[in-house]
PDB file of N, CA and C in Angstrom:
ATOM      1  N   MET A   1     161.983 116.655 358.226  1.00  0.00           N
ATOM      2  CA  MET A   1     162.958 115.595 358.449  1.00  0.00           C
ATOM      3  C   MET A   1     164.387 116.139 358.387  1.00  0.00           C
ATOM      4  N   LEU A   2     164.600 117.071 357.459  1.00  0.00           N
ATOM      5  CA  LEU A   2     165.944 117.615 357.311  1.00  0.00           C
ATOM      6  C   LEU A   2     166.378 118.357 358.572  1.00  0.00           C
ATOM      7  N   ALA A   3     165.481 119.136 359.145  1.00  0.00           N
ATOM      8  CA  ALA A   3     165.809 119.860 360.386  1.00  0.00           C
ATOM      9  C   ALA A   3     166.140 118.883 361.509  1.00  0.00           C
ATOM     10  N   ARG A   4     165.405 117.790 361.579  1.00  0.00           N
ATOM     11  CA  ARG A   4     165.686 116.776 362.603  1.00  0.00           C
ATOM     12  C   ARG A   4     167.060 116.148 362.387  1.00  0.00           C
ATOM     13  N   TYR A   5     167.401 115.905 361.116  1.00  0.00           N
ATOM     14  CA  TYR A   5     168.705 115.318 360.800  1.00  0.00           C
ATOM     15  C   TYR A   5     169.836 116.265 361.195  1.00  0.00           C
ATOM     16  N   VAL A   6     169.699 117.533 360.844  1.00  0.00           N
ATOM     17  CA  VAL A   6     170.737 118.508 361.189  1.00  0.00           C
ATOM     18  C   VAL A   6     170.838 118.640 362.710  1.00  0.00           C
ATOM     19  N   ASP A   7     169.717 118.598 363.401  1.00  0.00           N
ATOM     20  CA  ASP A   7     169.738 118.620 364.862  1.00  0.00           C
ATOM     21  C   ASP A   7     170.445 117.382 365.405  1.00  0.00           C
ATOM     22  N   TRP A   8     170.204 116.231 364.812  1.00  0.00           N
ATOM     23  CA  TRP A   8     170.873 114.989 365.224  1.00  0.00           C
ATOM     24  C   TRP A   8     172.385 115.138 365.054  1.00  0.00           C
ATOM     25  N   LEU A   9     172.803 115.740 363.941  1.00  0.00           N
ATOM     26  CA  LEU A   9     174.238 115.964 363.721  1.00  0.00           C
ATOM     27  C   LEU A   9     174.819 116.838 364.831  1.00  0.00           C
ATOM     28  N   ALA A  10     174.086 117.883 365.219  1.00  0.00           N
ATOM     29  CA  ALA A  10     174.556 118.776 366.280  1.00  0.00           C
ATOM     30  C   ALA A  10     174.670 118.030 367.609  1.00  0.00           C
ATOM     31  N   VAL A  11     173.655 117.265 367.942  1.00  0.00           N
ATOM     32  CA  VAL A  11     173.650 116.513 369.202  1.00  0.00           C
ATOM     33  C   VAL A  11     174.801 115.510 369.248  1.00  0.00           C
ATOM     34  N   HIS A  12     175.182 114.989 368.085  1.00  0.00           N
ATOM     35  CA  HIS A  12     176.271 114.012 368.019  1.00  0.00           C
ATOM     36  C   HIS A  12     177.619 114.663 367.705  1.00  0.00           C
ATOM     37  N   HIS A  13     177.702 115.950 367.940  1.00  0.00           N
ATOM     38  CA  HIS A  13     178.951 116.713 367.910  1.00  0.00           C
ATOM     39  C   HIS A  13     179.625 116.793 366.539  1.00  0.00           C
ATOM     40  N   TYR A  14     178.830 116.778 365.485  1.00  0.00           N
ATOM     41  CA  TYR A  14     179.396 117.053 364.166  1.00  0.00           C
ATOM     42  C   TYR A  14     179.660 118.552 364.094  1.00  0.00           C
ATOM     43  N   SER A  15     180.660 118.933 363.341  1.00  0.00           N
ATOM     44  CA  SER A  15     181.049 120.345 363.276  1.00  0.00           C
ATOM     45  C   SER A  15     179.937 121.193 362.667  1.00  0.00           C
ATOM     46  N   ASP A  16     180.010 122.480 362.963  1.00  0.00           N
ATOM     47  CA  ASP A  16     179.048 123.415 362.378  1.00  0.00           C
ATOM     48  C   ASP A  16     179.126 123.372 360.852  1.00  0.00           C
ATOM     49  N   ALA A  17     180.350 123.284 360.328  1.00  0.00           N
ATOM     50  CA  ALA A  17     180.531 123.230 358.872  1.00  0.00           C
ATOM     51  C   ALA A  17     179.853 121.997 358.285  1.00  0.00           C
ATOM     52  N   MET A  18     179.966 120.872 358.967  1.00  0.00           N
ATOM     53  CA  MET A  18     179.328 119.633 358.504  1.00  0.00           C
ATOM     54  C   MET A  18     177.809 119.780 358.526  1.00  0.00           C
ATOM     55  N   GLN A  19     177.290 120.386 359.561  1.00  0.00           N
ATOM     56  CA  GLN A  19     175.844 120.586 359.666  1.00  0.00           C
ATOM     57  C   GLN A  19     175.333 121.475 358.537  1.00  0.00           C
ATOM     58  N   VAL A  20     176.061 122.545 358.258  1.00  0.00           N
ATOM     59  CA  VAL A  20     175.659 123.471 357.190  1.00  0.00           C
ATOM     60  C   VAL A  20     175.726 122.767 355.835  1.00  0.00           C
ATOM     61  N   ALA A  21     176.825 122.059 355.579  1.00  0.00           N
ATOM     62  CA  ALA A  21     176.989 121.355 354.300  1.00  0.00           C
ATOM     63  C   ALA A  21     175.910 120.296 354.121  1.00  0.00           C
ATOM     64  N   ALA A  22     175.664 119.522 355.170  1.00  0.00           N
ATOM     65  CA  ALA A  22     174.643 118.478 355.080  1.00  0.00           C
ATOM     66  C   ALA A  22     173.284 119.088 354.798  1.00  0.00           C
ATOM     67  N   GLY A  23     172.947 120.144 355.521  1.00  0.00           N
ATOM     68  CA  GLY A  23     171.658 120.804 355.305  1.00  0.00           C
ATOM     69  C   GLY A  23     171.517 121.320 353.886  1.00  0.00           C
ATOM     70  N   ARG A  24     172.561 121.963 353.373  1.00  0.00           N
ATOM     71  CA  ARG A  24     172.514 122.544 352.027  1.00  0.00           C
ATOM     72  C   ARG A  24     172.428 121.462 350.950  1.00  0.00           C
ATOM     73  N   LEU A  25     173.250 120.422 351.074  1.00  0.00           N
ATOM     74  CA  LEU A  25     173.294 119.410 350.019  1.00  0.00           C
ATOM     75  C   LEU A  25     172.085 118.473 350.048  1.00  0.00           C
ATOM     76  N   VAL A  26     171.584 118.167 351.219  1.00  0.00           N
ATOM     77  CA  VAL A  26     170.365 117.350 351.293  1.00  0.00           C
ATOM     78  C   VAL A  26     169.175 118.177 350.815  1.00  0.00           C
ATOM     79  N   ARG A  27     169.161 119.467 351.128  1.00  0.00           N
ATOM     80  CA  ARG A  27     168.096 120.348 350.637  1.00  0.00           C
ATOM     81  C   ARG A  27     168.115 120.390 349.097  1.00  0.00           C
ATOM     82  N   THR A  28     169.296 120.444 348.505  1.00  0.00           N
ATOM     83  CA  THR A  28     169.416 120.426 347.044  1.00  0.00           C
ATOM     84  C   THR A  28     168.802 119.148 346.479  1.00  0.00           C
ATOM     85  N   PHE A  29     169.089 118.017 347.123  1.00  0.00           N
ATOM     86  CA  PHE A  29     168.503 116.743 346.693  1.00  0.00           C
ATOM     87  C   PHE A  29     166.986 116.776 346.853  1.00  0.00           C
ATOM     88  N   ALA A  30     166.504 117.299 347.981  1.00  0.00           N
ATOM     89  CA  ALA A  30     165.060 117.367 348.232  1.00  0.00           C
ATOM     90  C   ALA A  30     164.368 118.242 347.191  1.00  0.00           C
ATOM     91  N   GLU A  31     165.002 119.345 346.810  1.00  0.00           N
ATOM     92  CA  GLU A  31     164.426 120.214 345.780  1.00  0.00           C
ATOM     93  C   GLU A  31     164.390 119.498 344.432  1.00  0.00           C
ATOM     94  N   TRP A  32     165.459 118.761 344.129  1.00  0.00           N
ATOM     95  CA  TRP A  32     165.505 117.974 342.885  1.00  0.00           C
ATOM     96  C   TRP A  32     164.351 116.965 342.882  1.00  0.00           C
ATOM     97  N   CYS A  33     164.136 116.304 344.022  1.00  0.00           N
ATOM     98  CA  CYS A  33     163.033 115.336 344.136  1.00  0.00           C
ATOM     99  C   CYS A  33     161.684 116.028 343.977  1.00  0.00           C
ATOM    100  N   ALA A  34     161.515 117.176 344.630  1.00  0.00           N
ATOM    101  CA  ALA A  34     160.242 117.900 344.572  1.00  0.00           C
ATOM    102  C   ALA A  34     159.897 118.301 343.139  1.00  0.00           C
ATOM    103  N   GLU A  35     160.910 118.652 342.352  1.00  0.00           N
ATOM    104  CA  GLU A  35     160.677 118.978 340.943  1.00  0.00           C
ATOM    105  C   GLU A  35     160.114 117.786 340.172  1.00  0.00           C
ATOM    106  N   ARG A  36     160.301 116.600 340.720  1.00  0.00           N
ATOM    107  CA  ARG A  36     159.810 115.371 340.102  1.00  0.00           C
ATOM    108  C   ARG A  36     158.589 114.817 340.820  1.00  0.00           C
ATOM    109  N   GLY A  37     158.007 115.630 341.713  1.00  0.00           N
ATOM    110  CA  GLY A  37     156.769 115.253 342.387  1.00  0.00           C
ATOM    111  C   GLY A  37     156.943 114.388 343.620  1.00  0.00           C
ATOM    112  N   VAL A  38     158.160 114.240 344.116  1.00  0.00           N
ATOM    113  CA  VAL A  38     158.419 113.418 345.305  1.00  0.00           C
ATOM    114  C   VAL A  38     158.766 114.349 346.455  1.00  0.00           C
ATOM    115  N   VAL A  39     157.951 114.306 347.509  1.00  0.00           N
ATOM    116  CA  VAL A  39     158.156 115.236 348.619  1.00  0.00           C
ATOM    117  C   VAL A  39     158.405 114.550 349.958  1.00  0.00           C
ATOM    118  N   ARG A  40     158.250 113.240 350.029  1.00  0.00           N
ATOM    119  CA  ARG A  40     158.479 112.508 351.274  1.00  0.00           C
ATOM    120  C   ARG A  40     159.622 111.512 351.077  1.00  0.00           C
ATOM    121  N   PRO A  41     160.497 111.368 352.074  1.00  0.00           N
ATOM    122  CA  PRO A  41     161.623 110.441 351.931  1.00  0.00           C
ATOM    123  C   PRO A  41     161.192 109.012 351.595  1.00  0.00           C
ATOM    124  N   GLY A  42     160.068 108.569 352.138  1.00  0.00           N
ATOM    125  CA  GLY A  42     159.595 107.214 351.861  1.00  0.00           C
ATOM    126  C   GLY A  42     159.180 106.982 350.419  1.00  0.00           C
ATOM    127  N   GLU A  43     158.980 108.070 349.677  1.00  0.00           N
ATOM    128  CA  GLU A  43     158.602 107.961 348.259  1.00  0.00           C
ATOM    129  C   GLU A  43     159.814 107.833 347.338  1.00  0.00           C
ATOM    130  N   VAL A  44     160.999 108.087 347.879  1.00  0.00           N
ATOM    131  CA  VAL A  44     162.215 108.029 347.064  1.00  0.00           C
ATOM    132  C   VAL A  44     162.543 106.571 346.777  1.00  0.00           C
ATOM    133  N   THR A  45     162.711 106.253 345.507  1.00  0.00           N
ATOM    134  CA  THR A  45     163.049 104.893 345.096  1.00  0.00           C
ATOM    135  C   THR A  45     164.531 104.797 344.750  1.00  0.00           C
ATOM    136  N   ARG A  46     165.022 103.585 344.692  1.00  0.00           N
ATOM    137  CA  ARG A  46     166.419 103.372 344.301  1.00  0.00           C
ATOM    138  C   ARG A  46     166.682 103.950 342.919  1.00  0.00           C
ATOM    139  N   SER A  47     165.766 103.739 341.969  1.00  0.00           N
ATOM    140  CA  SER A  47     165.988 104.258 340.620  1.00  0.00           C
ATOM    141  C   SER A  47     166.021 105.788 340.627  1.00  0.00           C
ATOM    142  N   MET A  48     165.260 106.408 341.506  1.00  0.00           N
ATOM    143  CA  MET A  48     165.286 107.863 341.598  1.00  0.00           C
ATOM    144  C   MET A  48     166.642 108.345 342.110  1.00  0.00           C
ATOM    145  N   VAL A  49     167.174 107.672 343.097  1.00  0.00           N
ATOM    146  CA  VAL A  49     168.487 108.043 343.620  1.00  0.00           C
ATOM    147  C   VAL A  49     169.557 107.819 342.554  1.00  0.00           C
ATOM    148  N   GLU A  50     169.438 106.755 341.794  1.00  0.00           N
ATOM    149  CA  GLU A  50     170.392 106.502 340.715  1.00  0.00           C
ATOM    150  C   GLU A  50     170.300 107.598 339.647  1.00  0.00           C
ATOM    151  N   ARG A  51     169.095 108.080 339.373  1.00  0.00           N
ATOM    152  CA  ARG A  51     168.951 109.205 338.428  1.00  0.00           C
ATOM    153  C   ARG A  51     169.606 110.459 338.988  1.00  0.00           C
ATOM    154  N   TYR A  52     169.470 110.678 340.301  1.00  0.00           N
ATOM    155  CA  TYR A  52     170.133 111.828 340.917  1.00  0.00           C
ATOM    156  C   TYR A  52     171.648 111.697 340.807  1.00  0.00           C
ATOM    157  N   GLN A  53     172.168 110.493 341.001  1.00  0.00           N
ATOM    158  CA  GLN A  53     173.596 110.271 340.849  1.00  0.00           C
ATOM    159  C   GLN A  53     174.036 110.614 339.420  1.00  0.00           C
ATOM    160  N   ARG A  54     173.251 110.221 338.433  1.00  0.00           N
ATOM    161  CA  ARG A  54     173.565 110.561 337.037  1.00  0.00           C
ATOM    162  C   ARG A  54     173.486 112.076 336.829  1.00  0.00           C
ATOM    163  N   TYR A  55     172.487 112.702 337.443  1.00  0.00           N
ATOM    164  CA  TYR A  55     172.346 114.153 337.347  1.00  0.00           C
ATOM    165  C   TYR A  55     173.606 114.838 337.888  1.00  0.00           C
ATOM    166  N   VAL A  56     174.073 114.424 339.048  1.00  0.00           N
ATOM    167  CA  VAL A  56     175.278 115.005 339.639  1.00  0.00           C
ATOM    168  C   VAL A  56     176.482 114.738 338.738  1.00  0.00           C
ATOM    169  N   TYR A  57     176.561 113.541 338.186  1.00  0.00           N
ATOM    170  CA  TYR A  57     177.679 113.181 337.300  1.00  0.00           C
ATOM    171  C   TYR A  57     177.703 114.071 336.051  1.00  0.00           C
ATOM    172  N   HIS A  58     176.542 114.339 335.483  1.00  0.00           N
ATOM    173  CA  HIS A  58     176.456 115.117 334.245  1.00  0.00           C
ATOM    174  C   HIS A  58     176.342 116.632 334.476  1.00  0.00           C
ATOM    175  N   TYR A  59     176.192 117.040 335.729  1.00  0.00           N
ATOM    176  CA  TYR A  59     176.034 118.460 336.053  1.00  0.00           C
ATOM    177  C   TYR A  59     177.257 119.244 335.587  1.00  0.00           C
ATOM    178  N   ARG A  60     177.022 120.429 335.049  1.00  0.00           N
ATOM    179  CA  ARG A  60     178.110 121.293 334.599  1.00  0.00           C
ATOM    180  C   ARG A  60     178.095 122.601 335.390  1.00  0.00           C
ATOM    181  N   GLN A  61     179.280 123.027 335.784  1.00  0.00           N
ATOM    182  CA  GLN A  61     179.439 124.295 336.475  1.00  0.00           C
ATOM    183  C   GLN A  61     179.248 125.430 335.472  1.00  0.00           C
ATOM    184  N   GLU A  62     179.233 126.663 335.956  1.00  0.00           N
ATOM    185  CA  GLU A  62     179.067 127.812 335.069  1.00  0.00           C
ATOM    186  C   GLU A  62     180.161 127.868 334.009  1.00  0.00           C
ATOM    187  N   THR A  63     181.322 127.314 334.327  1.00  0.00           N
ATOM    188  CA  THR A  63     182.444 127.297 333.377  1.00  0.00           C
ATOM    189  C   THR A  63     182.271 126.228 332.308  1.00  0.00           C
ATOM    190  N   GLY A  64     181.284 125.358 332.488  1.00  0.00           N
ATOM    191  CA  GLY A  64     181.074 124.260 331.549  1.00  0.00           C
ATOM    192  C   GLY A  64     181.784 122.980 331.955  1.00  0.00           C
ATOM    193  N   LYS A  65     182.590 123.057 332.998  1.00  0.00           N
ATOM    194  CA  LYS A  65     183.331 121.883 333.457  1.00  0.00           C
ATOM    195  C   LYS A  65     182.446 121.012 334.348  1.00  0.00           C
ATOM    196  N   PRO A  66     182.668 119.700 334.293  1.00  0.00           N
ATOM    197  CA  PRO A  66     181.919 118.818 335.197  1.00  0.00           C
ATOM    198  C   PRO A  66     182.446 118.953 336.622  1.00  0.00           C
ATOM    199  N   LEU A  67     181.664 118.485 337.558  1.00  0.00           N
ATOM    200  CA  LEU A  67     182.113 118.452 338.949  1.00  0.00           C
ATOM    201  C   LEU A  67     183.203 117.390 339.074  1.00  0.00           C
ATOM    202  N   GLY A  68     184.175 117.645 339.921  1.00  0.00           N
ATOM    203  CA  GLY A  68     185.211 116.654 340.180  1.00  0.00           C
ATOM    204  C   GLY A  68     184.630 115.467 340.934  1.00  0.00           C
ATOM    205  N   PHE A  69     185.349 114.359 340.887  1.00  0.00           N
ATOM    206  CA  PHE A  69     184.865 113.147 341.545  1.00  0.00           C
ATOM    207  C   PHE A  69     184.620 113.380 343.031  1.00  0.00           C
ATOM    208  N   LYS A  70     185.557 114.047 343.710  1.00  0.00           N
ATOM    209  CA  LYS A  70     185.393 114.265 345.152  1.00  0.00           C
ATOM    210  C   LYS A  70     184.186 115.149 345.453  1.00  0.00           C
ATOM    211  N   THR A  71     183.915 116.123 344.601  1.00  0.00           N
ATOM    212  CA  THR A  71     182.744 116.974 344.784  1.00  0.00           C
ATOM    213  C   THR A  71     181.472 116.160 344.599  1.00  0.00           C
ATOM    214  N   GLN A  72     181.446 115.327 343.556  1.00  0.00           N
ATOM    215  CA  GLN A  72     180.289 114.458 343.328  1.00  0.00           C
ATOM    216  C   GLN A  72     180.083 113.551 344.531  1.00  0.00           C
ATOM    217  N   GLN A  73     181.157 112.936 344.980  1.00  0.00           N
ATOM    218  CA  GLN A  73     181.067 112.015 346.102  1.00  0.00           C
ATOM    219  C   GLN A  73     180.593 112.738 347.363  1.00  0.00           C
ATOM    220  N   GLY A  74     181.083 113.963 347.576  1.00  0.00           N
ATOM    221  CA  GLY A  74     180.660 114.736 348.741  1.00  0.00           C
ATOM    222  C   GLY A  74     179.172 115.020 348.724  1.00  0.00           C
ATOM    223  N   ARG A  75     178.648 115.401 347.547  1.00  0.00           N
ATOM    224  CA  ARG A  75     177.208 115.668 347.446  1.00  0.00           C
ATOM    225  C   ARG A  75     176.403 114.422 347.780  1.00  0.00           C
ATOM    226  N   LEU A  76     176.841 113.294 347.269  1.00  0.00           N
ATOM    227  CA  LEU A  76     176.105 112.055 347.488  1.00  0.00           C
ATOM    228  C   LEU A  76     176.310 111.505 348.899  1.00  0.00           C
ATOM    229  N   THR A  77     177.470 111.767 349.480  1.00  0.00           N
ATOM    230  CA  THR A  77     177.740 111.291 350.840  1.00  0.00           C
ATOM    231  C   THR A  77     176.760 111.905 351.836  1.00  0.00           C
ATOM    232  N   HIS A  78     176.456 113.185 351.675  1.00  0.00           N
ATOM    233  CA  HIS A  78     175.517 113.828 352.600  1.00  0.00           C
ATOM    234  C   HIS A  78     174.097 113.282 352.413  1.00  0.00           C
ATOM    235  N   VAL A  79     173.709 113.014 351.187  1.00  0.00           N
ATOM    236  CA  VAL A  79     172.391 112.423 350.936  1.00  0.00           C
ATOM    237  C   VAL A  79     172.362 111.014 351.524  1.00  0.00           C
ATOM    238  N   ARG A  80     173.453 110.291 351.343  1.00  0.00           N
ATOM    239  CA  ARG A  80     173.554 108.931 351.897  1.00  0.00           C
ATOM    240  C   ARG A  80     173.443 108.964 353.428  1.00  0.00           C
ATOM    241  N   GLY A  81     174.127 109.924 354.046  1.00  0.00           N
ATOM    242  CA  GLY A  81     174.059 110.062 355.500  1.00  0.00           C
ATOM    243  C   GLY A  81     172.644 110.358 355.969  1.00  0.00           C
ATOM    244  N   PHE A  82     171.934 111.181 355.202  1.00  0.00           N
ATOM    245  CA  PHE A  82     170.544 111.496 355.537  1.00  0.00           C
ATOM    246  C   PHE A  82     169.688 110.236 355.502  1.00  0.00           C
ATOM    247  N   PHE A  83     169.848 109.422 354.460  1.00  0.00           N
ATOM    248  CA  PHE A  83     169.064 108.188 354.379  1.00  0.00           C
ATOM    249  C   PHE A  83     169.491 107.179 355.437  1.00  0.00           C
ATOM    250  N   LYS A  84     170.754 107.189 355.794  1.00  0.00           N
ATOM    251  CA  LYS A  84     171.214 106.314 356.873  1.00  0.00           C
ATOM    252  C   LYS A  84     170.527 106.703 358.182  1.00  0.00           C
ATOM    253  N   TYR A  85     170.447 108.012 358.428  1.00  0.00           N
ATOM    254  CA  TYR A  85     169.738 108.519 359.604  1.00  0.00           C
ATOM    255  C   TYR A  85     168.266 108.120 359.558  1.00  0.00           C
ATOM    256  N   LEU A  86     167.625 108.323 358.409  1.00  0.00           N
ATOM    257  CA  LEU A  86     166.202 107.981 358.275  1.00  0.00           C
ATOM    258  C   LEU A  86     165.957 106.498 358.510  1.00  0.00           C
ATOM    259  N   THR A  87     166.890 105.677 358.062  1.00  0.00           N
ATOM    260  CA  THR A  87     166.771 104.234 358.267  1.00  0.00           C
ATOM    261  C   THR A  87     166.937 103.892 359.741  1.00  0.00           C
ATOM    262  N   ARG A  88     167.960 104.466 360.355  1.00  0.00           N
ATOM    263  CA  ARG A  88     168.230 104.203 361.779  1.00  0.00           C
ATOM    264  C   ARG A  88     167.058 104.628 362.655  1.00  0.00           C
ATOM    265  N   GLU A  89     166.425 105.747 362.300  1.00  0.00           N
ATOM    266  CA  GLU A  89     165.293 106.260 363.067  1.00  0.00           C
ATOM    267  C   GLU A  89     163.957 105.651 362.611  1.00  0.00           C
ATOM    268  N   ARG A  90     164.026 104.766 361.639  1.00  0.00           N
ATOM    269  CA  ARG A  90     162.868 104.028 361.107  1.00  0.00           C
ATOM    270  C   ARG A  90     161.834 104.902 360.404  1.00  0.00           C
ATOM    271  N   TYR A  91     162.326 105.965 359.770  1.00  0.00           N
ATOM    272  CA  TYR A  91     161.448 106.780 358.930  1.00  0.00           C
ATOM    273  C   TYR A  91     161.311 106.137 357.550  1.00  0.00           C
ATOM    274  N   VAL A  92     162.335 105.415 357.127  1.00  0.00           N
ATOM    275  CA  VAL A  92     162.291 104.636 355.889  1.00  0.00           C
ATOM    276  C   VAL A  92     162.820 103.241 356.207  1.00  0.00           C
ATOM    277  N   LEU A  93     162.509 102.291 355.333  1.00  0.00           N
ATOM    278  CA  LEU A  93     162.862 100.901 355.620  1.00  0.00           C
ATOM    279  C   LEU A  93     164.313 100.561 355.328  1.00  0.00           C
ATOM    280  N   TYR A  94     164.911 101.176 354.297  1.00  0.00           N
ATOM    281  CA  TYR A  94     166.301 100.860 353.972  1.00  0.00           C
ATOM    282  C   TYR A  94     166.953 102.034 353.252  1.00  0.00           C
ATOM    283  N   ASN A  95     168.271 102.029 353.304  1.00  0.00           N
ATOM    284  CA  ASN A  95     169.062 103.072 352.665  1.00  0.00           C
ATOM    285  C   ASN A  95     169.174 102.765 351.173  1.00  0.00           C
ATOM    286  N   ARG A  96     168.797 103.708 350.335  1.00  0.00           N
ATOM    287  CA  ARG A  96     168.711 103.480 348.901  1.00  0.00           C
ATOM    288  C   ARG A  96     169.918 103.969 348.111  1.00  0.00           C
ATOM    289  N   LEU A  97     170.920 104.483 348.759  1.00  0.00           N
ATOM    290  CA  LEU A  97     172.006 105.126 348.031  1.00  0.00           C
ATOM    291  C   LEU A  97     173.300 104.330 348.126  1.00  0.00           C
ATOM    292  N   ARG A  98     173.920 104.140 346.979  1.00  0.00           N
ATOM    293  CA  ARG A  98     175.254 103.545 346.915  1.00  0.00           C
ATOM    294  C   ARG A  98     176.232 104.653 346.565  1.00  0.00           C
ATOM    295  N   ARG A  99     177.429 104.559 347.104  1.00  0.00           N
ATOM    296  CA  ARG A  99     178.446 105.549 346.775  1.00  0.00           C
ATOM    297  C   ARG A  99     178.999 105.270 345.384  1.00  0.00           C
ATOM    298  N   PRO A 100     179.313 106.329 344.656  1.00  0.00           N
ATOM    299  CA  PRO A 100     179.909 106.108 343.338  1.00  0.00           C
ATOM    300  C   PRO A 100     181.318 105.557 343.478  1.00  0.00           C
ATOM    301  N   ARG A 101     181.729 104.780 342.497  1.00  0.00           N
ATOM    302  CA  ARG A 101     183.079 104.236 342.484  1.00  0.00           C
ATOM    303  C   ARG A 101     184.011 105.243 341.854  1.00  0.00           C
ATOM    304  N   ARG A 102     185.242 105.247 342.310  1.00  0.00           N
ATOM    305  CA  ARG A 102     186.237 106.119 341.690  1.00  0.00           C
ATOM    306  C   ARG A 102     186.488 105.639 340.266  1.00  0.00           C
ATOM    307  N   PRO A 103     186.606 106.557 339.323  1.00  0.00           N
ATOM    308  CA  PRO A 103     186.797 106.172 337.922  1.00  0.00           C
ATOM    309  C   PRO A 103     187.986 105.244 337.701  1.00  0.00           C
ATOM    310  N   ASP A 104     189.107 105.455 338.383  1.00  0.00           N
ATOM    311  CA  ASP A 104     190.274 104.608 338.164  1.00  0.00           C
ATOM    312  C   ASP A 104     190.046 103.189 338.663  1.00  0.00           C
ATOM    313  N   LEU A 105     189.245 103.012 339.698  1.00  0.00           N
ATOM    314  CA  LEU A 105     188.925 101.666 340.185  1.00  0.00           C
ATOM    315  C   LEU A 105     188.004 100.943 339.213  1.00  0.00           C
ATOM    316  N   GLU A 106     187.063 101.665 338.659  1.00  0.00           N
ATOM    317  CA  GLU A 106     186.136 101.067 337.699  1.00  0.00           C
ATOM    318  C   GLU A 106     186.881 100.581 336.467  1.00  0.00           C
ATOM    319  N   ALA A 107     187.855 101.354 336.001  1.00  0.00           N
ATOM    320  CA  ALA A 107     188.615 100.977 334.819  1.00  0.00           C
ATOM    321  C   ALA A 107     189.415  99.692 335.063  1.00  0.00           C
ATOM    322  N   ARG A 108     189.924  99.520 336.273  1.00  0.00           N
ATOM    323  CA  ARG A 108     190.687  98.304 336.585  1.00  0.00           C
ATOM    324  C   ARG A 108     189.809  97.062 336.508  1.00  0.00           C
ATOM    325  N   HIS A 109     188.544  97.200 336.930  1.00  0.00           N
ATOM    326  CA  HIS A 109     187.642  96.050 336.919  1.00  0.00           C
ATOM    327  C   HIS A 109     187.169  95.697 335.506  1.00  0.00           C
ATOM    328  N   LEU A 110     187.179  96.677 334.613  1.00  0.00           N
ATOM    329  CA  LEU A 110     186.742  96.425 333.238  1.00  0.00           C
ATOM    330  C   LEU A 110     187.864  95.830 332.398  1.00  0.00           C
ATOM    331  N   GLY A 111     189.092  96.090 332.781  1.00  0.00           N
ATOM    332  CA  GLY A 111     190.230  95.654 331.960  1.00  0.00           C
ATOM    333  C   GLY A 111     190.714  94.358 332.375  1.00  0.00           C
TER     334      GLY A 111
END
């Protein structure tokens, strides 16, 4: 499915850099899923995607620092695009991923 998605990006004139990034980041998500016994996109549940979002949020770089918000959002945006493609092509019934909110926006809603 991932190869088909990257091919779709190429056919729709997405840049080579976008194709490479999408392939790498969706592959990272697929490997994370496989470690949990999920190997088909249709097996991915909303709660699983939410756990992946938490994983990305809590992930630490070699320096011990967390990923920046834009980096987190970028990782999830490519996974979201993959599920959007799968939904459009009817490989899955619906897109299970929500984009994370920016921390400053979340704080405004709580206060």
